[in-house]
Amino acid sequence: MKKNLWISFVMNVVIALLVLAATLMGLFDVRFSGTKAISKGADIFKFFTVQSNILAAFSAIIMAIYEILLLKGKISFVPKWAYLFKLIGTVGVALTMFTVLFYLAPIMPDGYFSAFYDGNLVMHLLAPLLSILSFVLFEHTGEIRFRETPLSVLHAFLYGFFYMANAFSHVTNGEIPSEYNWYGFADSSVPVTILVSTVMLSVTFGLGVALWALNKKIKINDVADEA
């Protein structure tokens, strides 16, 4: 058990540090690729990618705090809400990663791998992968019930709601300016937009159920501790 806790603790600390570094790079427009940033400064926080990574980082920090307390014998268990929060954070970055891998990266004008330049390498790939692996392999819990898995779509639902509300409230001459529709999700009619949103939420919920099921099923035994 201790070995798995230490691995999870280290992974969660790394997630938090990587996301912090990538966020600061976005804020101050630090780029090594020579490409031009789509957005910089505080404007980066409007993107789901950034929000989901920050949420995942916070969930990782909370998990790490409880894990170090458990390792030091200060507490006897990690509370259920910390696992649930980690699930919510992990689902968000999983959605980000799969959307980039299978939709955004293939249509990038500068090539597939340009989606992983600079801080995007962290937010589009590294942090999501570490979040998924830590939650599935090293943070085994049977406390989360299936009826609680819909909470995993909470961030995506709230983001979509406010995104659409903001976009459609700025319609000008039948069009929505790009600064209020940065993903282009509101380009279609309201019914089509609702349909697309429903599909996205369904996919998000599917990811939540999949991560929950894998976490519940996969348990890596700490042979050293058992011996």
Protein backbone atom coordinates (compact mmCIF):
# COMPACT_ATOMS: atom_id res chain seq x y z
CA MET A 1 0.00 0.00 0.00
CA LYS A 2 2.75 2.44 0.93
CA LYS A 3 4.55 1.99 -2.37
CA ASN A 4 1.40 2.78 -4.34
CA LEU A 5 0.70 5.78 -2.12
CA TRP A 6 4.19 7.14 -2.73
CA ILE A 7 3.89 6.66 -6.49
CA SER A 8 0.51 8.40 -6.50
CA PHE A 9 1.84 11.21 -4.29
CA VAL A 10 4.79 11.86 -6.61
CA MET A 11 2.59 11.75 -9.71
CA ASN A 12 0.12 14.22 -8.17
CA VAL A 13 2.91 16.63 -7.22
CA VAL A 14 4.33 16.40 -10.76
CA ILE A 15 0.86 17.09 -12.24
CA ALA A 16 0.49 20.22 -10.12
CA LEU A 17 3.97 21.51 -10.98
CA LEU A 18 3.58 20.84 -14.70
CA VAL A 19 0.22 22.59 -14.87
CA LEU A 20 1.59 25.54 -12.89
CA ALA A 21 4.51 25.85 -15.32
CA ALA A 22 2.26 25.56 -18.40
CA THR A 23 -0.20 28.11 -17.00
CA LEU A 24 2.59 30.61 -16.32
CA MET A 25 3.92 30.04 -19.84
CA GLY A 26 0.49 30.91 -21.20
CA LEU A 27 0.08 33.94 -18.97
CA PHE A 28 3.43 35.43 -19.95
CA ASP A 29 3.46 34.09 -23.52
CA VAL A 30 6.61 32.03 -23.04
CA ARG A 31 7.08 29.92 -26.19
CA PHE A 32 10.01 27.90 -27.49
CA SER A 33 8.48 26.78 -30.79
CA GLY A 34 8.53 30.17 -32.49
CA THR A 35 4.81 29.94 -33.21
CA LYS A 36 2.32 32.66 -32.35
CA ALA A 37 0.02 32.08 -29.37
CA ILE A 38 -3.73 31.93 -30.05
CA SER A 39 -4.28 33.66 -26.74
CA LYS A 40 -2.16 34.98 -23.89
CA GLY A 41 -2.45 36.70 -20.56
CA ALA A 42 -5.62 36.30 -18.51
CA ASP A 43 -7.49 35.53 -21.72
CA ILE A 44 -6.19 31.93 -21.57
CA PHE A 45 -8.55 31.15 -18.70
CA LYS A 46 -11.56 31.19 -21.01
CA PHE A 47 -10.43 27.93 -22.61
CA PHE A 48 -11.71 24.58 -21.35
CA THR A 49 -8.20 23.14 -21.77
CA VAL A 50 -6.75 25.56 -19.23
CA GLN A 51 -9.69 25.32 -16.86
CA SER A 52 -9.72 21.52 -16.91
CA ASN A 53 -5.97 21.33 -16.28
CA ILE A 54 -6.15 23.76 -13.37
CA LEU A 55 -9.05 21.77 -11.90
CA ALA A 56 -7.05 18.57 -12.32
CA ALA A 57 -4.05 20.22 -10.64
CA PHE A 58 -6.14 21.29 -7.65
CA SER A 59 -7.59 17.79 -7.32
CA ALA A 60 -4.05 16.39 -7.51
CA ILE A 61 -2.83 18.78 -4.79
CA ILE A 62 -5.68 17.79 -2.48
CA MET A 63 -5.02 14.10 -3.10
CA ALA A 64 -1.30 14.59 -2.48
CA ILE A 65 -1.96 16.35 0.82
CA TYR A 66 -4.15 13.54 2.08
CA GLU A 67 -1.68 10.92 0.83
CA ILE A 68 1.28 12.44 2.67
CA LEU A 69 -0.83 12.73 5.83
CA LEU A 70 -1.76 9.07 5.46
CA LEU A 71 1.84 8.05 4.87
CA LYS A 72 2.92 9.93 8.00
CA GLY A 73 0.18 8.31 10.06
CA LYS A 74 -1.69 11.56 10.69
CA ILE A 75 -4.91 10.16 9.22
CA SER A 76 -6.20 6.63 8.68
CA PHE A 77 -7.84 7.06 5.25
CA VAL A 78 -8.29 9.42 2.32
CA PRO A 79 -11.85 10.82 2.37
CA LYS A 80 -14.26 9.84 -0.36
CA TRP A 81 -14.76 13.42 -1.56
CA ALA A 82 -11.05 13.68 -2.44
CA TYR A 83 -11.33 10.64 -4.71
CA LEU A 84 -14.51 12.04 -6.24
CA PHE A 85 -12.84 15.40 -6.85
CA LYS A 86 -9.90 13.59 -8.48
CA LEU A 87 -12.35 11.75 -10.74
CA ILE A 88 -13.97 15.04 -11.79
CA GLY A 89 -10.59 16.62 -12.49
CA THR A 90 -9.35 13.59 -14.39
CA VAL A 91 -12.46 13.38 -16.58
CA GLY A 92 -11.98 17.02 -17.62
CA VAL A 93 -8.40 16.55 -18.79
CA ALA A 94 -9.26 13.19 -20.38
CA LEU A 95 -11.90 14.97 -22.47
CA THR A 96 -9.32 17.62 -23.39
CA MET A 97 -6.72 15.04 -24.39
CA PHE A 98 -9.00 12.86 -26.52
CA THR A 99 -10.56 15.90 -28.22
CA VAL A 100 -7.09 17.13 -29.18
CA LEU A 101 -5.77 13.71 -30.23
CA PHE A 102 -8.69 12.76 -32.43
CA TYR A 103 -10.22 16.08 -33.54
CA LEU A 104 -8.09 19.20 -33.11
CA ALA A 105 -4.59 17.86 -33.82
CA PRO A 106 -5.53 16.27 -37.18
CA ILE A 107 -6.86 19.60 -38.46
CA MET A 108 -4.09 21.84 -37.14
CA PRO A 109 -2.78 24.02 -40.03
CA ASP A 110 0.85 23.57 -38.87
CA GLY A 111 0.61 19.79 -38.61
CA TYR A 112 -0.59 17.23 -36.09
CA PHE A 113 2.20 17.70 -33.56
CA SER A 114 1.81 21.48 -33.42
CA ALA A 115 -1.05 20.81 -30.99
CA PHE A 116 1.63 19.78 -28.49
CA TYR A 117 4.01 22.71 -28.76
CA ASP A 118 5.19 24.55 -25.66
CA GLY A 119 2.74 24.55 -22.73
CA ASN A 120 0.25 22.57 -24.78
CA LEU A 121 2.46 19.52 -24.43
CA VAL A 122 1.56 19.58 -20.75
CA MET A 123 -2.09 20.55 -21.02
CA HIS A 124 -2.95 18.44 -24.05
CA LEU A 125 -0.98 15.32 -23.18
CA LEU A 126 1.32 15.02 -20.14
CA ALA A 127 -0.97 16.24 -17.36
CA PRO A 128 -3.99 14.32 -18.71
CA LEU A 129 -1.98 11.09 -19.03
CA LEU A 130 -0.52 11.41 -15.54
CA SER A 131 -3.96 12.18 -14.11
CA ILE A 132 -5.51 9.15 -15.78
CA LEU A 133 -2.70 6.78 -14.81
CA SER A 134 -2.52 7.95 -11.20
CA PHE A 135 -6.29 7.70 -10.69
CA VAL A 136 -6.75 4.36 -12.44
CA LEU A 137 -3.64 2.54 -11.25
CA PHE A 138 -2.68 3.95 -7.87
CA GLU A 139 -5.76 5.56 -6.28
CA HIS A 140 -8.00 2.52 -6.03
CA THR A 141 -11.22 3.15 -4.13
CA GLY A 142 -14.51 1.37 -3.80
CA GLU A 143 -16.15 4.33 -2.13
CA ILE A 144 -17.46 6.06 -5.27
CA ARG A 145 -20.84 4.67 -6.31
CA PHE A 146 -22.12 4.53 -9.88
CA ARG A 147 -24.94 6.94 -9.01
CA GLU A 148 -22.26 9.54 -8.23
CA THR A 149 -20.50 9.27 -11.61
CA PRO A 150 -22.76 11.93 -13.24
CA LEU A 151 -20.87 14.45 -11.11
CA SER A 152 -17.91 13.83 -13.41
CA VAL A 153 -19.59 15.96 -16.12
CA LEU A 154 -20.13 18.93 -13.78
CA HIS A 155 -17.32 21.11 -15.11
CA ALA A 156 -18.08 20.32 -18.76
CA PHE A 157 -21.78 21.05 -18.21
CA LEU A 158 -21.17 24.38 -16.47
CA TYR A 159 -18.57 25.39 -19.05
CA GLY A 160 -20.89 24.55 -21.94
CA PHE A 161 -23.82 26.35 -20.35
CA PHE A 162 -21.95 29.59 -19.76
CA TYR A 163 -20.16 29.36 -23.12
CA MET A 164 -23.44 29.08 -25.03
CA ALA A 165 -25.18 31.69 -22.89
CA ASN A 166 -22.33 34.13 -23.46
CA ALA A 167 -22.16 33.38 -27.20
CA PHE A 168 -25.88 33.66 -28.00
CA SER A 169 -26.24 36.78 -25.88
CA HIS A 170 -23.83 38.58 -28.24
CA VAL A 171 -25.52 37.86 -31.56
CA THR A 172 -24.96 40.79 -33.94
CA ASN A 173 -26.72 40.88 -37.31
CA GLY A 174 -27.38 37.18 -37.05
CA GLU A 175 -23.75 36.31 -36.30
CA ILE A 176 -21.70 35.80 -33.17
CA PRO A 177 -18.32 37.58 -33.05
CA SER A 178 -15.40 35.15 -32.69
CA GLU A 179 -14.34 36.70 -29.37
CA TYR A 180 -17.55 35.28 -27.89
CA ASN A 181 -17.48 32.02 -29.86
CA TRP A 182 -13.80 31.06 -29.75
CA TYR A 183 -14.46 27.36 -30.32
CA GLY A 184 -17.07 27.94 -33.01
CA PHE A 185 -19.53 25.73 -31.16
CA ALA A 186 -22.33 28.27 -31.58
CA ASP A 187 -21.99 28.66 -35.36
CA SER A 188 -24.99 26.42 -36.04
CA SER A 189 -28.63 26.87 -35.13
CA VAL A 190 -29.72 26.54 -31.51
CA PRO A 191 -31.18 23.01 -31.98
CA VAL A 192 -27.97 21.76 -33.64
CA THR A 193 -25.87 23.40 -30.94
CA ILE A 194 -27.96 21.71 -28.25
CA LEU A 195 -27.54 18.37 -30.04
CA VAL A 196 -23.76 18.78 -30.27
CA SER A 197 -23.63 19.80 -26.60
CA THR A 198 -25.66 16.74 -25.64
CA VAL A 199 -23.27 14.48 -27.55
CA MET A 200 -20.26 16.09 -25.87
CA LEU A 201 -21.78 15.65 -22.42
CA SER A 202 -22.62 12.05 -23.22
CA VAL A 203 -19.01 11.41 -24.24
CA THR A 204 -17.83 13.11 -21.05
CA PHE A 205 -20.13 10.94 -18.97
CA GLY A 206 -18.84 7.88 -20.82
CA LEU A 207 -15.29 8.85 -19.88
CA GLY A 208 -16.37 9.30 -16.27
CA VAL A 209 -17.96 5.85 -16.14
CA ALA A 210 -14.94 4.27 -17.86
CA LEU A 211 -12.46 5.84 -15.42
CA TRP A 212 -14.66 4.91 -12.47
CA ALA A 213 -14.94 1.31 -13.67
CA LEU A 214 -11.19 0.99 -14.31
CA ASN A 215 -10.38 2.47 -10.91
CA LYS A 216 -12.78 0.04 -9.29
CA LYS A 217 -11.47 -2.98 -11.19
CA ILE A 218 -7.72 -2.41 -11.35
CA LYS A 219 -5.90 -2.80 -8.08
CA ILE A 220 -2.12 -3.04 -8.14
CA ASN A 221 -0.95 -5.01 -5.15
CA ASP A 222 2.05 -3.72 -3.28
CA VAL A 223 4.01 -6.97 -3.04
CA ALA A 224 6.74 -5.46 -0.87
CA ASP A 225 4.24 -4.36 1.78
CA GLU A 226 2.36 -7.65 1.70
CA ALA A 227 5.57 -9.58 2.22
